[in-house]
PDB file of C-alpha atoms in Angstrom:
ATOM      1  CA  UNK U  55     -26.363  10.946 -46.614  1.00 60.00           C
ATOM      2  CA  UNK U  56     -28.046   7.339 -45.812  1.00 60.00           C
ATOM      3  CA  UNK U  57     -24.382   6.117 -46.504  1.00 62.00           C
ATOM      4  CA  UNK U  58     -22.693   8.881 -43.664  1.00 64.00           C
ATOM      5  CA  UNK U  59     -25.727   7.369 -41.242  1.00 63.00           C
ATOM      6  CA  UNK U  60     -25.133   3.310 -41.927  1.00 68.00           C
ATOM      7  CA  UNK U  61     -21.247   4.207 -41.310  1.00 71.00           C
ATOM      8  CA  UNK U  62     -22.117   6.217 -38.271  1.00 74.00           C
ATOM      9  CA  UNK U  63     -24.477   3.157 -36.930  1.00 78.00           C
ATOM     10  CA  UNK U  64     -21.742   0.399 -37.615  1.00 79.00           C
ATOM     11  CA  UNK U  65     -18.706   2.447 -35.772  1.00 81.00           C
ATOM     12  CA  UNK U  66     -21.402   2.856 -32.959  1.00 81.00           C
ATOM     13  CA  UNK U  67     -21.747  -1.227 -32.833  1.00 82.00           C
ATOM     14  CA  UNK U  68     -18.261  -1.759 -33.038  1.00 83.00           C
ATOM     15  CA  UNK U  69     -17.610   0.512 -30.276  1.00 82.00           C
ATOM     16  CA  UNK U  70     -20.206  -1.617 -28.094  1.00 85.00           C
ATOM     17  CA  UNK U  71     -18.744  -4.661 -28.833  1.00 85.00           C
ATOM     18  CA  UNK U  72     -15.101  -3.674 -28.155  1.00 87.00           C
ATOM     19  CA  UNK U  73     -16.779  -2.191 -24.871  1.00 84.00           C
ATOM     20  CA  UNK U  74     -18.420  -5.174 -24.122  1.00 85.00           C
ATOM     21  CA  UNK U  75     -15.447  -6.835 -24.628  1.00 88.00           C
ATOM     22  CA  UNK U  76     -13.375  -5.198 -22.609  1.00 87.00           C
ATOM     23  CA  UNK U  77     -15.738  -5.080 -20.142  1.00 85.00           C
ATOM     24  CA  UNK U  78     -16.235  -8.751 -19.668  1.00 85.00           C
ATOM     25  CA  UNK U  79     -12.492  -9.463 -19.930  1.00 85.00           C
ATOM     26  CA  UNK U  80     -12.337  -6.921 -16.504  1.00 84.00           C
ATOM     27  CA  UNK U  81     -14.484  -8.887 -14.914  1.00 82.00           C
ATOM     28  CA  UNK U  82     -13.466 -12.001 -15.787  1.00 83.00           C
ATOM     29  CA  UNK U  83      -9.998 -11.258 -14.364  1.00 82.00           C
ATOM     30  CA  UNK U  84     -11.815  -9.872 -11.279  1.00 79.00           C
ATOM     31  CA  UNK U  85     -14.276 -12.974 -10.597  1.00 82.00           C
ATOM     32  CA  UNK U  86     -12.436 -15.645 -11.366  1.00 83.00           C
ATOM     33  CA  UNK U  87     -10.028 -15.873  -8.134  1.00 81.00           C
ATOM     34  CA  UNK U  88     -13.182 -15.456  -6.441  1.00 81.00           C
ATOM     35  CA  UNK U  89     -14.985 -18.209  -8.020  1.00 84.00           C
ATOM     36  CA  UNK U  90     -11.878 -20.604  -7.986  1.00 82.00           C
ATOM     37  CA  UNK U  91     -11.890 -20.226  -4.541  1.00 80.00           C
ATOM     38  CA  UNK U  92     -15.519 -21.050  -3.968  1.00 82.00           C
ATOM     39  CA  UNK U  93     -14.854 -24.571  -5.915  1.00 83.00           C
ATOM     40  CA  UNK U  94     -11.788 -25.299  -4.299  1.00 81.00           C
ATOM     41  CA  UNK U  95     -13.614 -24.819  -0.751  1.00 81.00           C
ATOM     42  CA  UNK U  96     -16.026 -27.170  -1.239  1.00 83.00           C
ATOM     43  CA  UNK U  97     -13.275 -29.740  -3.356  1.00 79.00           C
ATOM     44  CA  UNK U  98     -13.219 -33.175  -2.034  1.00 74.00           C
ATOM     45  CA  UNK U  99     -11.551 -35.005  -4.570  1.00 70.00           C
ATOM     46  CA  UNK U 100      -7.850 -33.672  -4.704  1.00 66.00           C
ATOM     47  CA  UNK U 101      -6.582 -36.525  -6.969  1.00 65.00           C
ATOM     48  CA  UNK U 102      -9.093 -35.013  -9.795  1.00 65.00           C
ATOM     49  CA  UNK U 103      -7.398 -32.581 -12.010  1.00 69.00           C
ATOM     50  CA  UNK U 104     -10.900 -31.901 -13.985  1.00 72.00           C
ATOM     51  CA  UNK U 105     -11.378 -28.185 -12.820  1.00 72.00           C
ATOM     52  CA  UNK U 106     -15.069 -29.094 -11.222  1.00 75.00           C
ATOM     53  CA  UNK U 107     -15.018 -31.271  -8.895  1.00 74.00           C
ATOM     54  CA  UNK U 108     -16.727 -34.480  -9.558  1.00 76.00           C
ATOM     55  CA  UNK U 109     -17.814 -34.626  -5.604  1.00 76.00           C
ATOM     56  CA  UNK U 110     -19.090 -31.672  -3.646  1.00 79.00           C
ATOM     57  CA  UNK U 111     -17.971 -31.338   0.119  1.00 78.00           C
ATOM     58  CA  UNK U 112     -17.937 -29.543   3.628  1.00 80.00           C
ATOM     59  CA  UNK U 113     -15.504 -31.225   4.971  1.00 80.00           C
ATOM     60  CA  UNK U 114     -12.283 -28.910   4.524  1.00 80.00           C
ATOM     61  CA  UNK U 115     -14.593 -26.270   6.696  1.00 82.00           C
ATOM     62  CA  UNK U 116     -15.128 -28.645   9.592  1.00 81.00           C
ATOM     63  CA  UNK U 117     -10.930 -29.924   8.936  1.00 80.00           C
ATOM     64  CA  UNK U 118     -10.166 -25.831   9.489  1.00 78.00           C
ATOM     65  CA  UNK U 119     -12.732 -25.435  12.358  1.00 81.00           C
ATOM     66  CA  UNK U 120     -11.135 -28.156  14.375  1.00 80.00           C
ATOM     67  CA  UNK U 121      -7.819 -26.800  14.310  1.00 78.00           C
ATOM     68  CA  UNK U 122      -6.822 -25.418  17.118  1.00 79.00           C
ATOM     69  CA  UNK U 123      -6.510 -21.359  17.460  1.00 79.00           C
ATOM     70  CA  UNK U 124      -8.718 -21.256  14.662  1.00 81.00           C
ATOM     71  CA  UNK U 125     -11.921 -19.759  16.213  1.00 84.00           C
ATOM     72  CA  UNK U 126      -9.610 -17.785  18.548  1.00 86.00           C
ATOM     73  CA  UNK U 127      -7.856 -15.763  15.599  1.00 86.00           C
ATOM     74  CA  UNK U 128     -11.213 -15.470  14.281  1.00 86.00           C
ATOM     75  CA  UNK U 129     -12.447 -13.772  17.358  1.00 90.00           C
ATOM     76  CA  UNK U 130      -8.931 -11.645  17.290  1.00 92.00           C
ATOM     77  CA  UNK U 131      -9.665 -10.473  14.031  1.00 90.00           C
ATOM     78  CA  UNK U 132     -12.651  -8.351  14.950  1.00 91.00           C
ATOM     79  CA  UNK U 133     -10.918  -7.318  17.793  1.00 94.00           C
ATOM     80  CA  UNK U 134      -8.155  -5.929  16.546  1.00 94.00           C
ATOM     81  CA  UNK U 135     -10.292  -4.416  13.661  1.00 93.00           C
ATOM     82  CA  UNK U 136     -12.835  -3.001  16.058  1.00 94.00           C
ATOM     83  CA  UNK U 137     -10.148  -0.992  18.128  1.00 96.00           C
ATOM     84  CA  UNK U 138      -8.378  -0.369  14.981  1.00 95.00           C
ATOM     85  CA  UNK U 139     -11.172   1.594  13.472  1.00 94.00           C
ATOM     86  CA  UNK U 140     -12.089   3.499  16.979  1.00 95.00           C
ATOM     87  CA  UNK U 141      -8.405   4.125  17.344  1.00 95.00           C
ATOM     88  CA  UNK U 142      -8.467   5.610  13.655  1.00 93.00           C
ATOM     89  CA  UNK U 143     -11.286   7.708  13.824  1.00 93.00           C
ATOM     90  CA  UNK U 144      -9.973   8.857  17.397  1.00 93.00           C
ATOM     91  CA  UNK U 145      -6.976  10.030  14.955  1.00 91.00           C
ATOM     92  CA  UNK U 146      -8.026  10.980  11.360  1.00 90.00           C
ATOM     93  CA  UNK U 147     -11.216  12.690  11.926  1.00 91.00           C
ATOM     94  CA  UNK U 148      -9.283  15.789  13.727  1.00 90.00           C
ATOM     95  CA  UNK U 149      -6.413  15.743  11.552  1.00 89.00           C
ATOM     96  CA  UNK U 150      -8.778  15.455   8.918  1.00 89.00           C
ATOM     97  CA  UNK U 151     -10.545  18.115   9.456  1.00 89.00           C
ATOM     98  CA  UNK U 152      -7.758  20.409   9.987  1.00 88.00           C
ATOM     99  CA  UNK U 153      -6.286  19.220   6.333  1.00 87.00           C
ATOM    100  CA  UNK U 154      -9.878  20.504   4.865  1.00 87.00           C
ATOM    101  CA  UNK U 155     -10.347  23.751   6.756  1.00 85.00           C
ATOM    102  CA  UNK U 156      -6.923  25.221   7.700  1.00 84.00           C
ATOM    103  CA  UNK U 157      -4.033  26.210   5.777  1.00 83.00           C
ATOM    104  CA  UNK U 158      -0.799  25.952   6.798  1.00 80.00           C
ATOM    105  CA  UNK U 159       3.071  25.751   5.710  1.00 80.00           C
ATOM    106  CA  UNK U 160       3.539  22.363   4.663  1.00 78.00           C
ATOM    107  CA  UNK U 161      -0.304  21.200   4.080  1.00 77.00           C
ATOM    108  CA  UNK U 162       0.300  19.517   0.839  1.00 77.00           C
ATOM    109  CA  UNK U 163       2.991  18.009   1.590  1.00 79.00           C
ATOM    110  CA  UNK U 164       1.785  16.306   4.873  1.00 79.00           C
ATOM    111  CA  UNK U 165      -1.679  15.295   2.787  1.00 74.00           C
ATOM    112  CA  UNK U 166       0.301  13.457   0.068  1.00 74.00           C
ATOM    113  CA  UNK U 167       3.059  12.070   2.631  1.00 75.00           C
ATOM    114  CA  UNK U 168       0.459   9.539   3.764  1.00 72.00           C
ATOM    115  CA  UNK U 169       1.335   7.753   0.421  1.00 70.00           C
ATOM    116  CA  UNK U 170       4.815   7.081   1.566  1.00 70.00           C
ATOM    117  CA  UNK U 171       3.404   4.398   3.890  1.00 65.00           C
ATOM    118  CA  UNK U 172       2.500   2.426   0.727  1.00 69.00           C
ATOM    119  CA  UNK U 173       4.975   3.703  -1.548  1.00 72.00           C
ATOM    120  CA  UNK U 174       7.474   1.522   0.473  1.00 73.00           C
ATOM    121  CA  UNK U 175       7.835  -2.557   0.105  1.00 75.00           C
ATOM    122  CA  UNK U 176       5.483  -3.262   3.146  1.00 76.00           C
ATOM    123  CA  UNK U 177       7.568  -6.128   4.905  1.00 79.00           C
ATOM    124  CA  UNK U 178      10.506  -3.623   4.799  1.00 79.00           C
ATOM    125  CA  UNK U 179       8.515  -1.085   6.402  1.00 81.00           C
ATOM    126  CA  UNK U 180       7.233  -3.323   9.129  1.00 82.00           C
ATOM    127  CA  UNK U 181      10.996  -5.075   9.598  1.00 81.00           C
ATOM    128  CA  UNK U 182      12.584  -1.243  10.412  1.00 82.00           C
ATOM    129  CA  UNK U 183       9.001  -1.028  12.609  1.00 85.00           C
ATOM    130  CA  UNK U 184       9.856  -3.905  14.342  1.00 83.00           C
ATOM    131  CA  UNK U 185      13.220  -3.142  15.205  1.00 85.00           C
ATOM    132  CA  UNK U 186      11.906  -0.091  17.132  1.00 87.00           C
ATOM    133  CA  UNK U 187       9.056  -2.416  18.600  1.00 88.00           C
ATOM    134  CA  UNK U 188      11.635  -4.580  20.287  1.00 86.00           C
ATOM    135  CA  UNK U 189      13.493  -1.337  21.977  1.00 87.00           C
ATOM    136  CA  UNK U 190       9.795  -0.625  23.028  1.00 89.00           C
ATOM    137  CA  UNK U 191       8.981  -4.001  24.111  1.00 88.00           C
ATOM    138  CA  UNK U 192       5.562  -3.735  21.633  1.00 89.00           C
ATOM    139  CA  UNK U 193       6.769  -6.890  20.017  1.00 90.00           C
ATOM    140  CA  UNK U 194       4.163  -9.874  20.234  1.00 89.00           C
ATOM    141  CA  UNK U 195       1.703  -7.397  21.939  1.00 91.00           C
ATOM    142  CA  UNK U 196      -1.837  -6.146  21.081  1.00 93.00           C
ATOM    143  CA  UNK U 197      -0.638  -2.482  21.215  1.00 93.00           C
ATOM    144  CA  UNK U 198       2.101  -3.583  18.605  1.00 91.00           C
ATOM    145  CA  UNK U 199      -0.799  -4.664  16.501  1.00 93.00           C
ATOM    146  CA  UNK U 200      -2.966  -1.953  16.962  1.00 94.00           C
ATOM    147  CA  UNK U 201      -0.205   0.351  15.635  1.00 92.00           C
ATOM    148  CA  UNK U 202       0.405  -1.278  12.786  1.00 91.00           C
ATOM    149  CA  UNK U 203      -2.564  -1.383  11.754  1.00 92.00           C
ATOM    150  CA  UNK U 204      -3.981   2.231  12.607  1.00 91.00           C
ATOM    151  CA  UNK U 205      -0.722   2.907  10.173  1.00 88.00           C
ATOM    152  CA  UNK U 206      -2.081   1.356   7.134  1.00 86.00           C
ATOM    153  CA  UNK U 207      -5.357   2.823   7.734  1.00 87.00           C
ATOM    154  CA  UNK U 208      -3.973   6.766   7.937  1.00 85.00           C
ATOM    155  CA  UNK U 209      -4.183   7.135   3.732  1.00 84.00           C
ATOM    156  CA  UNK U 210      -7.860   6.038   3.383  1.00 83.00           C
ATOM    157  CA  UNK U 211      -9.209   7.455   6.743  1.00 87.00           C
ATOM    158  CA  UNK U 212      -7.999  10.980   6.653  1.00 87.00           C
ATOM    159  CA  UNK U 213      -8.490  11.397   2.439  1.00 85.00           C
ATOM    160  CA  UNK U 214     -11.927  10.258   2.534  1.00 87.00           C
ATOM    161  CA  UNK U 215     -13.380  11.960   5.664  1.00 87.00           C
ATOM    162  CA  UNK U 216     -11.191  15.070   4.082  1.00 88.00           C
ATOM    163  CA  UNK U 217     -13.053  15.194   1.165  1.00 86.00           C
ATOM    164  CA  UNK U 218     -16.293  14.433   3.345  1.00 86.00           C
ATOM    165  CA  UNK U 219     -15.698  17.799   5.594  1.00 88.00           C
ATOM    166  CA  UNK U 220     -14.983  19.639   2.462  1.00 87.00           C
ATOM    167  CA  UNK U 221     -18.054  18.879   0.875  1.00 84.00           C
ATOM    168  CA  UNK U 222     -19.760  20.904   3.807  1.00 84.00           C
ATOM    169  CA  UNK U 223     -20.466  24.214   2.957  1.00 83.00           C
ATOM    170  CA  UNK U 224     -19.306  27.144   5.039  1.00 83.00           C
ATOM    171  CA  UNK U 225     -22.420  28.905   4.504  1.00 83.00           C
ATOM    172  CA  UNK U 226     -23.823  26.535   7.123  1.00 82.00           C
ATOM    173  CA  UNK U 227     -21.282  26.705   9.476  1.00 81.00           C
ATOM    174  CA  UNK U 228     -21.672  30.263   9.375  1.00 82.00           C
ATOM    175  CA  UNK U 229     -25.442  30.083   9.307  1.00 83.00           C
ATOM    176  CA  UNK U 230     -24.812  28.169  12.669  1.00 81.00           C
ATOM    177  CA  UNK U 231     -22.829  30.944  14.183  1.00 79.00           C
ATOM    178  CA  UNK U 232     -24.756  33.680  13.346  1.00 79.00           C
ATOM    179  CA  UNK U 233     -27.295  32.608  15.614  1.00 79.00           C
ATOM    180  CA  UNK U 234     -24.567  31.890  17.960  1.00 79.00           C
ATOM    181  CA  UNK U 235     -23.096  28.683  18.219  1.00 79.00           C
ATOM    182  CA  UNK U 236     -19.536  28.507  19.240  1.00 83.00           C
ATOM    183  CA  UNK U 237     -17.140  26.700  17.016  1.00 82.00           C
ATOM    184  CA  UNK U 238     -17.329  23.017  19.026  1.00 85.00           C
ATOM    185  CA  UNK U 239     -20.912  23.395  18.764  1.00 87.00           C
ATOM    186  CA  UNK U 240     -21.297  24.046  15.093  1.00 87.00           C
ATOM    187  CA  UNK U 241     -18.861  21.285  14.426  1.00 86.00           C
ATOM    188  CA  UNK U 242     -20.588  18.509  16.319  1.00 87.00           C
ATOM    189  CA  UNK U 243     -24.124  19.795  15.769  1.00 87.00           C
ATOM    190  CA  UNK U 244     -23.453  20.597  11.712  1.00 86.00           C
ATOM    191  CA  UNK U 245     -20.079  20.161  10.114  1.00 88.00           C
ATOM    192  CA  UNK U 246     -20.032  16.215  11.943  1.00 87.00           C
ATOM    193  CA  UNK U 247     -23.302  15.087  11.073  1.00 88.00           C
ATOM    194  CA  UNK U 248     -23.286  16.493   7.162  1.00 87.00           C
ATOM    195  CA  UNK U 249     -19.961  14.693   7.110  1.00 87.00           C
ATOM    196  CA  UNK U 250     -21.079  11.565   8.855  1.00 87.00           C
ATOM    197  CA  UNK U 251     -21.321   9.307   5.481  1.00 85.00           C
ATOM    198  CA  UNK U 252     -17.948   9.915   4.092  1.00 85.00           C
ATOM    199  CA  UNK U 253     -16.511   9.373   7.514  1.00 89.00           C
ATOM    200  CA  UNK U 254     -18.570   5.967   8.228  1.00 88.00           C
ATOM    201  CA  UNK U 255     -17.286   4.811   4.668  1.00 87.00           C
ATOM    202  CA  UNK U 256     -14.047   5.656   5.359  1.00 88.00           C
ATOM    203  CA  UNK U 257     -14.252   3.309   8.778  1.00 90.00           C
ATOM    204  CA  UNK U 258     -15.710   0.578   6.608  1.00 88.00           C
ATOM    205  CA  UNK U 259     -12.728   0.295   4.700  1.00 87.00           C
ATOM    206  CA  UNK U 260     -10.602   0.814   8.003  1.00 91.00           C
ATOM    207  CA  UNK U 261     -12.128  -2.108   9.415  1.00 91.00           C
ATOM    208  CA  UNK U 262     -11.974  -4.389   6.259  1.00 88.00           C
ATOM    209  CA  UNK U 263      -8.845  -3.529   5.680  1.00 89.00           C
ATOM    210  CA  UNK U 264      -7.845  -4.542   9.234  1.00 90.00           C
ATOM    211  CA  UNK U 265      -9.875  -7.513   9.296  1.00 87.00           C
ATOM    212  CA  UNK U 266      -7.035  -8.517   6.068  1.00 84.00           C
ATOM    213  CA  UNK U 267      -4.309  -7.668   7.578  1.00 86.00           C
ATOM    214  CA  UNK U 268      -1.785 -10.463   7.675  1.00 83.00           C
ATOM    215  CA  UNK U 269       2.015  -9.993   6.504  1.00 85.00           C
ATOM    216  CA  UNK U 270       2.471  -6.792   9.478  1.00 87.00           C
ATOM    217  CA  UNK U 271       0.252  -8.535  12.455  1.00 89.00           C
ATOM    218  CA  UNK U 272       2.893 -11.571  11.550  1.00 87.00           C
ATOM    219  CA  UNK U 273       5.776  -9.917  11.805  1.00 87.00           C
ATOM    220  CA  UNK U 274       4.893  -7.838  15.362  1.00 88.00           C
ATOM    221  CA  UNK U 275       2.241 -10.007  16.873  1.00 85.00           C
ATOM    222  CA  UNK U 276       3.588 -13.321  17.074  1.00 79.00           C
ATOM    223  CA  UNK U 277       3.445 -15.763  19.192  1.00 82.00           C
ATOM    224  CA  UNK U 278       0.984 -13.512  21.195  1.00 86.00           C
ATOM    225  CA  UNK U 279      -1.693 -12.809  18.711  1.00 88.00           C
ATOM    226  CA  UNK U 280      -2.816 -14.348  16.239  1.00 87.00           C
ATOM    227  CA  UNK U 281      -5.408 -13.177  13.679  1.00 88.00           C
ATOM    228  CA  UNK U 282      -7.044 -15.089  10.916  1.00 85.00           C
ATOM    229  CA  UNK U 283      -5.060 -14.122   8.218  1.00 86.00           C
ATOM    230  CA  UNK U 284      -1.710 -15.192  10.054  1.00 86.00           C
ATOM    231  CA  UNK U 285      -3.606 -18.360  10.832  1.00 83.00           C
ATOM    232  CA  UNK U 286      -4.055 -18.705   6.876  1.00 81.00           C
ATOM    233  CA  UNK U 287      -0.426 -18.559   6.485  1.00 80.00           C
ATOM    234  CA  UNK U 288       0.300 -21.483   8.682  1.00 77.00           C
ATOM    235  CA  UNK U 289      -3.121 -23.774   6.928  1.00 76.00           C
ATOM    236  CA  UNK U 290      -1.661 -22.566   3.725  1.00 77.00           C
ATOM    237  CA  UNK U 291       2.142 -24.092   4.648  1.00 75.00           C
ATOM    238  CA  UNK U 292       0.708 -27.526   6.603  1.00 73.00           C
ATOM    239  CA  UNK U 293      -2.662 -28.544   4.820  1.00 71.00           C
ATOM    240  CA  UNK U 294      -3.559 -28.957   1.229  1.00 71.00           C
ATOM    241  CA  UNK U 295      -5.166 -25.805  -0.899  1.00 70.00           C
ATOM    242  CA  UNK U 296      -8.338 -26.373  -0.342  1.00 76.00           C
ATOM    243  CA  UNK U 297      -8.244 -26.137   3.037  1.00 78.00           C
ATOM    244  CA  UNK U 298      -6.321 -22.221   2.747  1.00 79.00           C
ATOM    245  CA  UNK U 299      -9.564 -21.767   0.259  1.00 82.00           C
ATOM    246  CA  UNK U 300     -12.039 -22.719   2.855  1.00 82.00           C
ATOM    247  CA  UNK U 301     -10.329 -20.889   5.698  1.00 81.00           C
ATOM    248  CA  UNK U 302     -10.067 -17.612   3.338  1.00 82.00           C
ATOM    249  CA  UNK U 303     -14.305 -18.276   2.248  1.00 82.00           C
ATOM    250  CA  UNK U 304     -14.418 -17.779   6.247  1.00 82.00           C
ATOM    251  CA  UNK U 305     -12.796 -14.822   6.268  1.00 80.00           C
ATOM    252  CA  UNK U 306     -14.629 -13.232   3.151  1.00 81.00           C
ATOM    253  CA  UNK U 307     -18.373 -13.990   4.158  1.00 82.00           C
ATOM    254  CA  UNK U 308     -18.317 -11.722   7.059  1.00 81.00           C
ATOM    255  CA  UNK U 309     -17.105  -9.028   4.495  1.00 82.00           C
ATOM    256  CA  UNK U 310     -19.377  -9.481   2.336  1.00 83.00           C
ATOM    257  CA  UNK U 311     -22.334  -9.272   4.733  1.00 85.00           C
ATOM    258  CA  UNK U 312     -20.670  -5.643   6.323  1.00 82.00           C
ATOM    259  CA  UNK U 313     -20.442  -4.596   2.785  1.00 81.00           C
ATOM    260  CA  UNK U 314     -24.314  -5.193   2.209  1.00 84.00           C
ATOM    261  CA  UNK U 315     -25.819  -4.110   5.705  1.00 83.00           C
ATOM    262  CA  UNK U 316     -22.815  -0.893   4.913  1.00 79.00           C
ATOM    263  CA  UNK U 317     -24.666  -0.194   0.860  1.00 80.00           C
ATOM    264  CA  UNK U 318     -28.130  -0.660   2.871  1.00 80.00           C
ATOM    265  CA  UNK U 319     -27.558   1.844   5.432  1.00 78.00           C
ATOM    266  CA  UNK U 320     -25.456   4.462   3.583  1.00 74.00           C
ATOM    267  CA  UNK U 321     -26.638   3.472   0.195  1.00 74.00           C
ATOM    268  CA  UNK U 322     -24.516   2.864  -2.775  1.00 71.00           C
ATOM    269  CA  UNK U 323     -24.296   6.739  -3.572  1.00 72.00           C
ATOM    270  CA  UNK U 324     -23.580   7.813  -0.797  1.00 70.00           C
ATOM    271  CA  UNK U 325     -20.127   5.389  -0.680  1.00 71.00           C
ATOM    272  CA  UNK U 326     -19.366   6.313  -4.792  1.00 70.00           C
ATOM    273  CA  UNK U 327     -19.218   9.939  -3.771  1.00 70.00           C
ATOM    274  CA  UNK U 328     -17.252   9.330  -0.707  1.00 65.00           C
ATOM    275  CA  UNK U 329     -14.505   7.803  -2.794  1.00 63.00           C
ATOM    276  CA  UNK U 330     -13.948  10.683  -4.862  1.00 63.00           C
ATOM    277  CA  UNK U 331     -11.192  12.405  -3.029  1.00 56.00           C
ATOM    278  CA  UNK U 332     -10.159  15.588  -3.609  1.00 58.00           C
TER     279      UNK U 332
END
């Protein structure tokens, strides 16, 4: 019996370790880019190949800053994700609501075609896009943008704030008309605000996701608009690594603080839950 138990209590430690393990190789895999490009940001000796720098510097940040159209695309890029994410929600949060609520020929086939947008090679997508852009004359304009954009975002919007209005349960929307609301009152007075969460995570990811953007706002914005990320492309192409590494650090701070104030507000829960689509 003591024998069955010491077995028992080794399998259980090897399964710990191999979790461990496996665990720390994730995020290992998952940090690292991250970390490599917080040391090549602040890199000033490019001739060293030791893999810490032997002198810490600013100076790629203030190189990137005085580049012209810099602070511009940076400006742009909060633009465009700002309209981007009003645009989306203007969009989604009906036809989401109709995918949780009604039923009709063709549902689950319309819910899942969303995934054809990223089944496709993107730049092929936004090549046959652009063709029809140039008939349209959206080529090189912010409405050209816009669209591309509020396209990538369709998947995550309408899933998420899907699964957010079918968490509510009809017992309160029928609670609500029983002491007679109408149906536009019950949804913006109930259904809306018990959904609120899942749809405000949903537009987090909208406008991050925007904010990223870079291979379709390319291909139909330019030479009009120019966003950060299409600004990285050119750094990346002209100036060595490390300045593409501080220009990107620019890009991901902002993120990271909308990410915190987003966990602080909604809490950390609230956005788990949200993700679980259904």
């Amino acid at each position: 019996m003591r024998h069955k138990i010491n077995n028992k209590s080794m399998i259980n430690r090897i399964k710990i370790i191999i979790g461990s393990l496996v665990v720390a190789s994730l995020m290992f895999f998952f940090f690292f880019p991250i970390v490599n490009l917080f040391v090549d940001a602040f890199r000033s000796d490019l001739a060293n190949n030791q893999y810490l720098p032997q002198n810490w510097s600013v100076k790629w940040f203030s190189y990137v800053l005085d580049r012209p159209g810099v602070v511009g695309s940076f400006v742009m890029s909060f633009l465009v994700a700002i309209v981007t994410t009003v645009v989306s929600m203007c969009i989604c949060i009906p036809a989401a609501y109709s995918f949780a609520r009604f039923n009709f020929v063709g549902k689950k086939l319309c819910y899942f075609s969303f995934l054809l947008s990223n089944a496709f090679p993107r730049i092929g997508l936004y090549a046959s896009i652009g063709v029809m852009f140039y008939k349209l004359n959206l080529m090189g304009t912010f409405a050209g943008v816009i669209i591309i954009h509020v396209i990538n975002s369709l998947m995550m919007m309408i899933w998420i704030s899907s699964t957010s209005f079918k968490s509510v349960s009809m017992d309160q929307e029928e609670a609500a008309k029983d002491v007679g609301a109408g149906p536009i009152r019950t949804f913006f007075y109930v259904t809306l605000p018990l959904a609120w969460p899942g749809i405000m995570v949903a537009s987090l990811f909208t406008f991050l996701g925007s904010m990223e953007e870079g291979a379709g706002t390319l291909l139909v914005g330019l030479p009009n608009i120019k966003t950060l990320p299409v600004e990285m492309y050119s750094v990346i192409f002209d100036y060595p690594g490390t300045a593409g590494a501080a220009l990107a650090l620019m890009l991901l701070v902002p993120i990271i603080v909308i990410l915190v104030i987003a966990i602080k507000l909604l809490g950390a829960k609230s956005i788990l839950d949200s993700m679980k689509i259904n």
